[in-house]
Structures are given as C-alpha cells and as structure tokens.
Amino acid sequence: MKEKPKNKNNKDKFYYLLAFLVAIICFAGVFLIIFNQNKDKKEEEKDLAYTELIKQIDEGSIEKIEMTTGSTTIKVKLKNVEEEEKVIIPSTQAFIELVQEKVKEGNEIELIQNSPNIFLKIADTLVTFLPTIIICILFIVVLKMQGLGDKGKVYDGEKGTKTNVSFKDVAGLDEEKHELIEIVDFLKEPKRFHEMGAKIPRGILLCGKPGTGKTLIAKAIAGEAGVPFISMSGSEFIEMFAGLGASRVRKLFEKAKKISPCIIFIDEIDAIGARRTNASGAESENNQTLNQLLVEMDGFDTEETIIVLAATNRPEMLDKALLRPGRFDRQITIAAPDAKGREEILKIHAENKKFSKDINFKDIANDTAGFTGAELANVLNEAAIIATTKKHKNILMQDLEEAVKKVTVGIEKHSRVISDKDKKLTAYHEAGHAIVSKFLETQFEVKEVSIIPRGLAGGYTMYKTNEDKYYVSKTEMEEKLIALLGGRAAEKIALNDISTGASNDIEVATQVAKDMVTVYGMSDSIGPINLQTKEPYEQLSFGENINDVIGSEVKRLIDIAYKRAQEILLANMDKLHSVAGRLLEKEVISAEEFEEFFR
Ligand code: ADP
Ligand code: ZN
C-alpha cells in the first residue's frame, strides 16, 4: 500500500478545534473583564481615594451619592459643584453599609441606591464563577487530550508507519521465520490467497519470555511485507477510565481497516485477555475491553488484509474465547535462543560496535545459556560501556566477560567495606558450593569462585553452562539441591555458625523442591500429578491433607540434600579449608586454579 495513512483522524482534529475554541472563549472572557474596568477608569474624572471620600462625607461637603450594587463606580455630587463626579470604589456590601450609617449619623447626604442592572449582575456572577468554569473546561479538555494523547501513542510515531526491520535482523528463530513467511506472502498478495480459497489466520499468538524477540519478529513481518505496523500494549489498558479500553480497541481496529493491509501488534495481551471472571469493578472493565477485542476479531471481513499478532508470556492465562478458531487460533512459541542462536544474535548486535579481532562470540554464547536476545544485546552494550570507561581502543574479550558477570551477578562492589569475619564466612560459603558441585556428576563445572561482592551477593560461584538442555532429570534436580545447599553446609561445618548469606540459595532450593513435587511429579508418595493451582476453582480435590503431604515431601527432599552436602564436605575438609584460604588471599579463583586442588 503506497498511500499514506491519511486519517490524521477527523475526530482528533475536532478535539483540537474544541480545545482551541475553549481557549479563545477563556481569553475573551478575561479580556472583557479587564476592558470593562479600563472603561470605567477612562470615564473617571477625578480619582478620589476611599479615605478621601469618607473624609468628605464626615466634613459634610457631599450632597449626593449614587451607587449601584456590584458596580465599581459610584457617583458623587459635591456641594457647590454642578457636575457629578465618578469615583472608583467598588460598591461592596460593607461600603454601602458604611455610607448608610454615615447618613443615619446625621450627615445630610442624599443616598441613591440602584439595584444592579442585569448586565452588571451577569458580569458579576461571571467574575465569581469564572475560575470554576475555566477549571472545569480545562479539566474536560485535559481528559479529552489524554485520551487523544494515548491514541496518538497507538497511531503515531513508529506505529502505523512502515518498519525497516526485516527477517535479516532477527537472528536464529529459523523455524519460526519459516512459519511466518506465508503471512508475509499473504500481506503482499492477498488476492492470490483469496482466489485459491485459502483461509489465512487472523490472529497469531507469539508466546515467550520477555526479550526473546516477539516484537522484533512482528515488526520484521511488517517490514518484509512492506505494510504498516500498528502496535499497542495490553498493559496500557489497565489504568483506563471506564469504557476507554474498549473504545480504544475499537479505534485501533478502525484505523487498521483504513490502512489495510497492515499488522496489528498487541503486546502483553494477557493484561486484557486474562480469563474472564464474574467480578466487578476493574475486572469488569477489563472484560469490556476483552469483549470488544473479541467482537473486532470476529468482525473482520474476509476481504480485509489485517493480521493481528499478539504476544504473551503466559498463554495458559488467556481466556479460552480468545483462542477459538477465527481469533488467535495459531500459536508460535518463541523460545530463548540456543548456543548457535545466541552467537548469531551477538554477531548481529556487534555490527555497529568496535570489537578487537580476538573476540570469540562462541565462547560468550556458551557462557550465556538461558539469556534472551534482549539480554545479549544488553551484554554487548555493557561491554562497550566498560571498554569506554577503561579507555580501551576497542572492546576486548575481557570487557565482554566482565559485562556477562555484570549482567548475571551485578556489578563488583570494591568500595564495600567487609569485615574479616564476613569475608571468612563468604569464603567458606562459596568454597562449599564449589567443592560440593565438584562431586556431583550432573552439575556444571566451576568456572570461577569469588568473594568480591557483586550486586546483592557477597560472593558467587560461577559454573560453565555450556550446554543447552531441554529436559532435566530427577537426579539432576536432586543434585542441584545439594549444590545449592553446599554453601550453608560449609558455613555450619567449618565455622559452626550459619548466616543470612544463604537466603537466596534456600529460596531457590525450596522452589526447585516444590516444583519437583507439584509440577514434575517426582515425589513417589504423590506421583505424577500436577498440583500447581493456577486458579482457585481449578483445584482438584485430593483430600484435605494434600498440602501436608506436599510440605513433608518438600522438606524430605531438602533434608536429604542438605545431609548429602554435609557428607561431601566432611569427607573433603582439607579441600574446604584450602579453597577458602585461597579465596581469602586472592578473592577470585579461576577454573584452573580450582582444579589444582583436586590433582
Ligand atoms: P519481546 O517482544 O519478546 O519482549 P523484543 O522483540 O522487544 O522482545 O526484543 C528486545 C530486543 O532484543 C530487540 O529489540 C533486539 O534488539 C533484541 N533481540 C531479541 N531477540 C532477538 C533476535 N532473535 N535477534 C536479534 N535481536 C534480538
Ligand atoms: Zn550461596
């Protein structure tokens, strides 16, 4: 489609015009009031101060006073003077009463009191209420503009325009790209598909962790097909005023129909598409938005060439109605990249950066199992920052390695003052993790042990995670528990004390044990049953004491692991002392140095 989206919406124009008009009215009002006062001022022939007037009254030199309630001018006639004077004094209630009193006191003054004329009355009321009116109008305008601004977010900027992202910019994800090529073809030549009688999916759900490239691939589809890309995020609806969510969904689709063929991308669709409940309030507001989305999905003409892509990390949370045929009936899972994918992503993002020649992206890819594309991009950026700070000519391998650590464990905190006692505790704790892992077949090799604080951790043990795994065995999980508890076990055995430093290990271990029991069916007394409840009403009944059984199973797994960790350490006390001693001396031990202790 070559035409530019021409609807810089008429409605938007209307609102701007309205705001403009209101502004003009406000200015006119203020101007009128000032002008009126000026007019009075011009007519004034003599400016008698308030005190002067009172003095004149008391002196008895005044013959006649004429005043009009609400007016800013009074007419005064002095004795022995033919003409009346106009004096600028607001005829407030207090002033009128004062003059009336003076008259009563015996001053011979002719007092004429006019009731206010209608114009003055109106002006007066206006002056009183103008601030309120202006504030009300401004409030309405702000509200309207806010809706407008948000809509702008949807339609303007990069959205609703063509993207220059192509499949080339998306590393890895070969199967996913392959699957999506037919969508690109359809957007390019819808007629061919229609003539063949083929039905193309309207909605595609992209499932995967944040940062795995869902938005990127959606943009790439639009880029490849040369069609506009309109996007909005489900979370934008959450704090919406009543009804606004639904109306924005409607407008999004209206816009899409006008500029079709195009792609609509809804990020975080779970924010609006979560399973409907019969709840009220915010929930029912969400329901309205979701209902509108369903209506729009159903309301497409088959002729319309619009593909709706939606991203979520929690497809199981979505309302089933969203996944029905004709809606988001196709799901594509975007997994975190494997080692090869990570290497490719690193290379793509390295293109605009200065790297030294000896950089080995393969090694970095091997050290970053589980990293998403966004995290890898972040690592490269951190490396560039580190290299700049260190005044390197270009980014060195050591900068990259430092960046990986920075992203995984946090930044080194050299400035933190640590007591010798804490250092010793950390040294034994980390030595404990490292030594225990050494004796566990399924656990990764130690890459580095350190007692330099990073981020929240007082020290860390890094492993070589050079393997991408799809399945994890029960033995592996059991041994993972042992490795995790190795730190706490070492503190206890070597120093006969335990510290809070193990809190994260304990948290992770508890979660692993819980998953083994409730998700992976690895507990013999419970068997292969999923006990993870996602919704209260989904709870199957296994008898009243199922939670007790889960609890005692988790405890049993942890107890066994903790005991095993202690056994390993007790059998290797000499190593525990020497590794901890070396850590206290050097703070960091490399993989080779660690292996030395076992030769
Ligand atoms: P998501 O939408 O899944 O949260 P994004 O598409 O926003 O993730 O990805 C964030 C950033 O991470 C992208 O802009 C890109 O720089 C990088 N990225 C993620 N995956 C890839 C990939 N496969 N190839 C290249 N870059 C990627
Ligand atoms: Zn630990």
XYZ file of C-alpha atoms and ligand atoms in Angstrom:
627
model
C 0.000 0.000 0.000
C 1.600 3.184 -1.157
C -0.978 5.583 0.171
C -0.034 7.271 3.395
C -2.448 6.818 6.255
C -4.415 9.992 5.628
C -6.691 9.915 8.586
C -4.840 12.089 10.992
C -8.186 11.373 12.448
C -11.014 13.777 11.851
C -12.072 13.254 15.408
C -8.650 14.241 16.622
C -8.968 17.439 14.607
C -12.330 18.066 16.177
C -10.885 17.819 19.668
C -8.029 20.149 18.847
C -10.516 22.628 17.418
C -12.648 22.327 20.528
C -9.659 22.954 22.763
C -8.741 25.952 20.642
C -12.251 27.397 20.854
C -12.375 26.964 24.600
C -9.057 28.738 24.934
C -10.359 31.635 22.845
C -13.507 31.910 24.953
C -11.444 31.975 28.135
C -9.183 34.706 26.771
C -12.149 36.701 25.546
C -13.795 36.497 28.966
C -10.719 37.681 30.790
C -10.162 40.417 28.229
C -13.749 41.659 28.552
C -13.480 41.994 32.291
C -10.234 43.911 32.125
C -11.612 46.074 29.336
C -14.703 46.888 31.373
C -12.618 48.061 34.248
C -10.498 50.155 31.947
C -13.594 51.756 30.501
C -14.684 52.768 33.961
C -11.259 54.136 34.575
C -11.341 56.240 31.424
C -14.655 57.798 32.355
C -13.402 58.678 35.738
C -12.871 62.387 36.063
C -11.445 62.520 39.428
C -9.938 59.783 41.398
C -10.873 60.149 44.991
C -9.416 57.693 47.344
C -11.686 55.791 49.616
C -10.410 57.603 52.720
C -10.784 60.921 50.948
C -14.418 60.164 50.284
C -15.121 59.168 53.879
C -13.381 62.379 54.963
C -15.572 64.383 52.623
C -18.685 62.676 53.963
C -17.655 63.454 57.520
C -16.879 67.068 56.585
C -20.353 67.306 55.107
C -19.114 68.509 51.751
C -21.033 65.861 49.868
C -24.553 66.432 48.656
C -25.468 63.237 46.897
C -24.067 59.724 46.489
C -25.429 57.352 43.907
C -24.271 53.794 43.936
C -25.159 50.594 42.225
C -24.616 47.329 43.990
C -21.891 45.353 42.289
C -20.574 48.267 40.261
C -17.054 49.519 40.645
C -18.002 53.141 40.253
C -20.130 55.438 42.390
C -21.405 58.899 41.524
C -20.670 61.678 43.938
C -22.055 65.237 43.842
C -20.166 67.773 45.934
C -21.939 70.752 47.400
C -21.427 73.925 45.392
C -20.375 71.950 42.369
C -22.674 71.478 39.427
C -21.253 68.336 37.952
C -21.290 64.877 39.400
C -18.019 63.050 39.858
C -17.410 59.450 39.300
C -15.289 57.733 41.883
C -13.833 54.309 41.523
C -14.779 52.463 44.631
C -16.352 49.066 44.457
C -19.833 49.259 45.933
C -19.371 46.339 48.194
C -21.912 45.489 50.829
C -19.532 46.767 53.517
C -19.104 50.117 51.780
C -22.831 50.573 51.276
C -23.484 49.828 54.921
C -20.814 52.296 55.954
C -22.399 55.085 53.894
C -25.876 54.207 55.175
C -24.546 54.513 58.717
C -22.974 57.870 57.980
C -26.341 59.064 56.644
C -28.071 57.832 59.785
C -25.490 59.627 61.901
C -26.914 62.837 60.584
C -24.826 63.680 57.583
C -27.137 65.353 55.164
C -26.479 63.250 52.137
C -28.930 62.211 49.502
C -28.307 58.491 49.117
C -29.454 56.830 45.899
C -29.111 53.094 45.751
C -29.710 51.386 42.423
C -30.311 47.718 42.312
C -27.747 46.236 39.972
C -28.595 46.193 36.292
C -28.811 42.871 34.567
C -25.573 43.262 32.669
C -23.637 44.026 35.788
C -25.282 41.137 37.557
C -24.198 38.759 34.825
C -20.702 40.162 34.749
C -20.545 39.881 38.473
C -21.637 36.271 38.502
C -19.219 35.571 35.717
C -16.358 37.049 37.677
C -17.309 34.959 40.679
C -17.640 31.742 38.797
C -15.128 32.265 36.028
C -12.280 30.480 37.775
C -14.529 27.496 38.440
C -15.763 27.491 34.856
C -12.258 27.743 33.459
C -11.043 24.954 35.695
C -13.972 22.741 34.656
C -13.363 23.415 30.991
C -9.651 22.833 31.343
C -10.338 19.580 33.173
C -12.562 18.358 30.371
C -10.012 19.404 27.775
C -7.226 17.625 29.655
C -9.325 14.486 29.873
C -10.068 14.590 26.170
C -6.472 15.359 25.326
C -5.294 12.483 27.453
C -7.455 10.072 25.540
C -6.137 11.760 22.453
C -2.522 11.508 23.547
C -2.871 7.845 24.262
C -4.470 7.277 20.948
C -1.585 9.160 19.456
C 0.733 6.663 21.017
C -1.069 3.958 19.170
C -1.198 5.565 15.818
C 1.761 7.848 15.555
C 5.489 7.631 15.650
C 6.845 4.329 14.520
C 3.399 2.889 14.899
C 1.122 2.925 11.961
C 4.084 3.555 9.758
C 6.298 1.144 7.951
C 9.114 -0.532 9.796
C 12.509 -1.057 8.283
C 13.096 -4.252 10.228
C 13.456 -7.389 8.146
C 13.966 -11.081 8.839
C 17.662 -10.434 8.413
C 17.641 -8.506 11.683
C 16.154 -11.434 13.549
C 18.850 -13.911 14.461
C 18.100 -17.594 14.927
C 14.390 -18.467 15.076
C 14.694 -20.123 11.665
C 11.640 -22.377 12.023
C 9.559 -19.520 13.352
C 10.527 -17.287 10.460
C 9.790 -20.076 8.060
C 6.338 -20.500 9.528
C 5.661 -16.792 9.262
C 6.739 -16.394 5.648
C 3.275 -17.366 4.449
C 1.893 -14.441 6.441
C 4.295 -12.140 4.624
C 3.185 -13.555 1.284
C -0.432 -13.132 2.220
C 0.069 -9.497 3.193
C 1.858 -8.877 -0.088
C -0.601 -10.611 -2.374
C -3.849 -11.292 -0.564
C -5.716 -11.763 -3.844
C -3.805 -14.864 -4.771
C -4.777 -16.488 -1.498
C -8.399 -15.436 -1.779
C -8.684 -16.723 -5.325
C -7.370 -20.068 -4.200
C -9.975 -20.052 -1.445
C -7.307 -20.269 1.227
C -8.088 -19.069 4.693
C -5.293 -17.238 6.400
C -5.172 -16.987 10.165
C -6.326 -13.661 11.515
C -4.648 -13.865 14.826
C -1.307 -15.376 15.762
C -0.174 -15.666 19.316
C 3.539 -15.334 19.932
C 4.405 -16.968 23.237
C 7.678 -16.497 25.045
C 9.626 -14.766 27.751
C 10.116 -11.012 27.544
C 13.062 -10.070 25.369
C 13.001 -13.149 23.158
C 12.235 -11.049 20.101
C 8.461 -11.283 19.739
C 8.073 -7.606 18.930
C 11.096 -7.772 16.679
C 9.720 -10.638 14.607
C 6.294 -8.968 14.350
C 7.975 -5.832 13.037
C 10.050 -7.915 10.675
C 6.896 -9.438 9.166
C 5.558 -5.946 8.539
C 8.916 -4.880 7.155
C 9.201 -7.872 4.848
C 5.687 -7.362 3.522
C 6.100 -3.578 3.318
C 2.909 -2.907 5.263
C 2.281 -0.555 8.205
C 2.723 -1.811 11.744
C 0.298 -0.631 14.423
C 1.026 -1.614 17.957
C -0.319 -1.221 21.421
C 0.381 -2.829 24.729
C -2.239 -4.598 26.812
C -0.877 -3.001 29.940
C -1.852 0.409 28.588
C -5.449 -0.532 29.255
C -5.080 -1.389 32.867
C -5.430 2.096 34.322
C -8.004 3.259 31.884
C -11.092 5.229 32.675
C -14.253 3.257 32.414
C -15.056 2.307 28.856
C -11.912 3.827 27.393
C -10.188 0.470 26.974
C -12.972 -0.875 24.819
C -13.232 2.294 22.772
C -9.531 2.267 22.111
C -9.637 -1.288 20.899
C -12.434 -0.252 18.554
C -10.422 2.691 17.265
C -7.329 0.571 16.810
C -9.208 -1.735 14.502
C -10.966 1.151 12.740
C -7.579 2.584 11.966
C -6.268 -0.776 10.820
C -9.190 -1.220 8.421
C -8.457 2.148 6.882
C -4.809 1.449 6.233
C -5.083 -2.262 5.500
C -3.141 -4.296 4.521
C -1.365 -3.960 7.831
C -0.268 -5.646 11.006
C -1.725 -5.030 14.430
C 0.587 -5.990 17.250
C -0.809 -6.302 20.774
C 1.939 -6.713 23.335
C 1.184 -8.261 26.738
C -2.214 -9.409 25.619
C -2.655 -11.242 28.925
C -3.261 -7.845 30.531
C -6.593 -7.620 28.702
C -7.134 -11.207 27.687
C -6.866 -12.850 31.094
C -9.614 -15.287 31.823
C -12.894 -13.578 32.447
C -14.424 -13.835 35.866
C -17.780 -12.621 37.107
C -16.015 -9.950 39.097
C -16.963 -6.318 39.165
C -15.075 -3.027 39.089
C -11.679 -3.040 37.450
C -12.208 -6.634 36.406
C -15.431 -5.942 34.597
C -13.752 -3.012 32.892
C -11.181 -5.476 31.621
C -13.983 -7.700 30.470
C -15.396 -4.860 28.385
C -12.033 -4.408 26.717
C -11.673 -8.116 26.100
C -15.221 -8.360 24.758
C -14.525 -5.520 22.362
C -11.388 -7.313 21.187
C -13.395 -10.472 20.554
C -16.026 -8.500 18.661
C -13.355 -6.878 16.498
C -11.638 -10.167 15.764
C -14.931 -11.638 14.632
C -15.921 -8.544 12.709
C -13.241 -8.694 10.058
C -14.307 -9.089 6.530
C -12.558 -11.950 4.856
C -11.520 -9.349 2.300
C -9.677 -7.334 4.872
C -5.975 -7.950 4.893
C -5.181 -7.453 8.524
C -3.112 -9.818 10.622
C -3.270 -9.465 14.365
C -0.176 -10.620 16.198
C -0.261 -10.771 19.958
C 2.490 -11.502 22.430
C 2.288 -13.114 25.821
C 4.468 -14.942 28.262
C 1.531 -16.727 29.811
C -0.692 -18.280 27.151
C -2.309 -20.520 29.764
C -3.713 -17.399 31.433
C -5.655 -16.301 28.377
C -9.382 -16.503 28.108
C -10.273 -19.549 26.075
C -12.557 -17.430 23.903
C -9.514 -15.643 22.528
C -8.038 -18.876 21.244
C -11.081 -20.051 19.293
C -10.950 -20.504 15.523
C -11.031 -17.192 13.714
C -9.320 -15.459 16.592
C -5.866 -16.336 17.893
C -6.021 -19.846 16.607
C -2.346 -20.204 15.860
C 0.377 -20.209 18.457
C 4.070 -19.839 17.842
C 6.435 -20.297 20.722
C 9.491 -18.102 20.682
C 11.998 -19.849 22.927
C 15.135 -18.383 24.425
C 17.900 -18.870 21.849
C 20.207 -21.886 21.881
C 24.006 -21.563 21.738
C 24.029 -21.107 17.969
C 21.195 -18.596 18.134
C 22.965 -16.668 20.867
C 26.115 -16.481 18.799
C 24.122 -15.133 15.841
C 22.335 -12.584 17.999
C 25.646 -11.435 19.452
C 27.046 -11.037 15.950
C 24.059 -9.024 14.734
C 24.278 -6.642 17.642
C 28.062 -6.429 17.364
C 27.826 -4.947 13.887
C 27.755 -1.326 14.948
C 30.353 -1.704 17.694
C 34.135 -1.709 17.688
C 35.488 -5.089 18.717
C 39.077 -6.286 18.938
C 39.956 -9.046 16.493
C 40.410 -11.817 19.030
C 36.793 -11.675 20.191
C 35.241 -15.093 20.358
C 31.477 -14.818 20.312
C 31.143 -18.564 20.510
C 32.663 -18.612 23.997
C 30.388 -15.833 25.117
C 27.413 -17.682 23.639
C 28.428 -20.747 25.648
C 28.636 -18.725 28.842
C 25.190 -17.243 28.437
C 22.810 -20.199 28.397
C 19.280 -19.023 29.088
C 19.936 -15.434 28.023
C 17.300 -13.824 25.833
C 18.075 -11.717 22.789
C 17.420 -8.560 24.769
C 19.830 -9.658 27.490
C 22.510 -10.451 24.927
C 22.057 -7.041 23.329
C 22.416 -5.619 26.822
C 25.650 -7.567 27.437
C 27.199 -6.074 24.298
C 26.149 -2.604 25.307
C 27.604 -3.087 28.786
C 30.821 -4.335 27.218
C 31.020 -1.184 25.123
C 30.496 0.930 28.226
C 33.144 -0.978 30.177
C 35.627 -0.677 27.301
C 34.993 3.051 27.088
C 35.404 3.558 30.830
C 38.634 1.589 30.783
C 39.829 3.635 27.800
C 40.410 0.571 25.622
C 40.894 1.162 21.898
C 38.112 -1.271 21.165
C 36.021 -3.823 23.035
C 38.220 -6.642 24.362
C 37.283 -10.178 25.326
C 37.830 -9.271 28.984
C 35.325 -6.421 28.676
C 32.763 -8.829 27.293
C 33.392 -11.327 30.085
C 33.089 -8.583 32.651
C 29.834 -7.497 31.030
C 28.405 -11.018 31.298
C 29.206 -11.054 35.021
C 27.780 -7.590 35.448
C 24.532 -8.667 33.841
C 24.283 -12.002 35.685
C 25.512 -11.207 39.193
C 25.609 -7.418 39.291
C 28.489 -5.002 39.397
C 31.557 -5.517 41.556
C 31.449 -3.504 44.708
C 35.056 -2.875 45.585
C 34.185 0.031 47.772
C 32.043 -2.000 50.119
C 33.940 -2.456 53.373
C 33.640 -6.026 54.554
C 34.720 -7.237 57.935
C 37.227 -10.103 58.097
C 34.602 -12.241 59.749
C 32.161 -11.713 56.873
C 34.877 -12.386 54.363
C 35.745 -15.658 56.032
C 32.098 -16.668 56.086
C 31.684 -15.849 52.412
C 34.888 -17.690 51.542
C 33.686 -20.892 53.227
C 30.211 -20.484 51.788
C 31.431 -20.172 48.192
C 34.102 -22.851 48.653
C 31.281 -25.076 49.900
C 29.219 -24.582 46.715
C 32.250 -25.179 44.508
C 33.518 -28.310 46.260
C 30.119 -29.927 46.588
C 29.401 -29.339 42.866
C 32.746 -30.925 42.004
C 31.464 -34.216 43.428
C 28.118 -34.129 41.715
C 28.052 -35.850 38.366
C 25.235 -33.849 36.790
C 26.317 -30.410 37.955
C 28.262 -27.991 35.817
C 31.979 -27.434 36.176
C 33.105 -24.490 38.239
C 34.149 -21.526 36.141
C 35.060 -19.002 38.790
C 34.713 -18.590 42.533
C 34.809 -15.121 44.017
C 34.260 -13.337 47.301
C 34.154 -9.894 45.719
C 30.640 -8.633 46.322
C 28.526 -8.137 43.238
C 25.039 -6.745 43.220
C 23.281 -8.141 46.233
C 25.550 -11.177 46.558
C 28.510 -11.192 48.919
C 30.287 -13.625 46.634
C 29.476 -16.032 43.857
C 30.360 -19.315 42.263
C 30.012 -19.325 38.500
C 29.550 -22.501 36.523
C 30.355 -23.382 32.938
C 26.907 -23.732 31.495
C 27.954 -24.743 28.037
C 25.035 -26.975 27.344
C 21.504 -26.181 26.337
C 19.103 -28.567 27.896
C 15.521 -29.302 27.127
C 14.895 -31.845 29.849
C 16.155 -32.051 33.366
C 16.274 -35.394 35.127
C 15.263 -36.122 38.679
C 18.868 -36.910 39.650
C 19.914 -33.597 38.223
C 17.364 -31.733 40.269
C 18.321 -33.613 43.412
C 21.969 -32.773 42.825
C 21.102 -29.178 42.121
C 19.562 -29.048 45.591
C 22.790 -30.448 47.066
C 24.931 -27.874 45.244
C 22.642 -25.059 46.348
C 22.831 -26.124 49.971
C 26.624 -26.612 49.822
C 27.159 -23.002 50.884
C 25.076 -23.230 54.033
C 26.546 -26.665 54.875
C 30.107 -25.303 54.665
C 29.315 -22.392 56.992
C 27.918 -24.810 59.526
C 30.728 -27.350 59.343
C 33.714 -25.035 59.178
C 32.572 -22.185 61.405
C 29.823 -23.873 63.402
C 27.564 -20.926 62.621
C 25.149 -20.086 59.847
C 24.405 -16.769 58.144
C 21.779 -14.922 56.183
C 24.061 -15.162 53.144
C 22.365 -18.413 52.181
C 18.898 -16.912 51.891
C 18.849 -16.850 48.101
C 20.188 -20.430 47.874
C 17.458 -21.532 50.237
C 14.795 -19.735 48.272
C 15.879 -21.318 45.010
C 16.251 -24.756 46.601
C 12.770 -24.588 48.100
C 11.318 -23.645 44.725
C 13.165 -26.490 42.979
C 11.932 -28.986 45.566
C 8.376 -27.662 45.299
C 8.441 -27.927 41.511
C 9.747 -31.482 41.759
C 6.774 -32.418 43.918
C 3.944 -30.373 42.433
C 4.882 -29.848 38.784
C 7.131 -32.663 37.642
C 5.579 -35.497 39.584
C 8.923 -36.566 41.049
C 7.674 -37.430 44.503
C 6.887 -41.114 44.992
C 4.226 -40.540 47.596
C 2.277 -38.155 45.392
C 3.047 -39.494 41.956
C 2.800 -37.837 38.553
C 0.120 -35.308 39.367
C 0.219 -31.582 38.734
C -0.693 -29.849 41.933
C 0.170 -26.374 40.863
C -3.033 -24.428 41.159
C -3.414 -21.567 38.768
C -6.925 -20.636 39.714
C -8.694 -21.424 42.947
C -11.574 -23.129 41.191
C -9.235 -25.396 39.302
C -8.149 -27.098 42.469
C -8.819 -30.764 42.214
C -9.665 -32.419 45.447
C -7.052 -34.807 46.726
C -8.309 -34.931 50.243
C -7.796 -32.458 52.985
C -4.219 -33.230 53.799
C -2.672 -32.863 50.337
C -0.896 -29.687 51.414
C 0.592 -31.521 54.370
C 1.883 -34.213 52.025
C 3.384 -31.616 49.674
C 5.006 -29.867 52.611
C 6.530 -33.006 54.059
C 7.746 -34.126 50.644
C 9.473 -30.777 50.036
C 11.039 -30.985 53.466
C 12.207 -34.546 52.871
C 13.925 -33.616 49.584
C 15.661 -30.622 51.172
C 16.732 -32.610 54.245
C 18.284 -35.351 52.130
C 20.123 -32.783 50.000
C 21.435 -30.845 52.988
C 22.686 -34.040 54.616
C 24.406 -35.120 51.413
C 26.126 -31.700 51.091
C 27.446 -32.025 54.623
C 28.712 -35.549 53.935
C 30.652 -34.438 50.874
C 32.240 -31.554 52.740
C 33.105 -33.638 55.813
C 34.926 -36.077 53.553
C 36.867 -33.177 51.988
C 37.608 -30.915 54.925
C 41.198 -30.354 53.809
C 40.000 -29.055 50.445
C 37.355 -26.870 52.056
C 39.971 -25.191 54.212
C 42.476 -24.736 51.420
C 39.970 -23.375 48.869
C 38.514 -20.981 51.432
C 42.037 -19.968 52.458
C 42.986 -19.243 48.866
C 39.809 -17.227 48.388
C 40.616 -15.089 51.430
C 44.028 -14.462 49.995
C 43.173 -13.878 46.310
C 39.423 -13.113 46.368
C 38.936 -14.749 42.947
C 39.856 -18.275 41.875
C 39.719 -19.345 38.232
C 38.605 -22.740 36.960
C 42.212 -23.925 36.507
C 43.258 -22.831 39.987
C 40.250 -24.591 41.431
C 41.066 -27.803 39.572
C 44.615 -27.677 41.003
C 43.250 -28.543 44.439
C 41.980 -31.843 43.090
C 45.128 -33.038 41.350
P 9.797 -9.231 23.285
O 8.835 -8.540 22.412
O 9.778 -10.714 23.120
O 9.747 -8.833 24.722
P 11.688 -7.700 21.797
O 11.312 -8.081 20.428
O 11.185 -6.399 22.291
O 11.267 -8.820 22.827
O 13.266 -7.774 21.926
C 14.011 -6.791 22.561
C 15.310 -6.591 21.857
O 16.147 -7.730 21.998
C 15.162 -6.398 20.374
O 14.904 -5.076 20.048
C 16.508 -6.842 19.857
O 17.448 -5.815 19.982
C 16.896 -7.943 20.813
N 16.551 -9.258 20.280
C 15.705 -10.153 20.821
N 15.660 -11.288 20.084
C 16.473 -11.096 19.043
C 16.836 -11.901 17.913
N 16.352 -13.121 17.725
N 17.717 -11.373 17.033
C 18.225 -10.136 17.205
N 17.919 -9.343 18.228
C 17.054 -9.799 19.160
Zn 25.305 -19.450 48.092
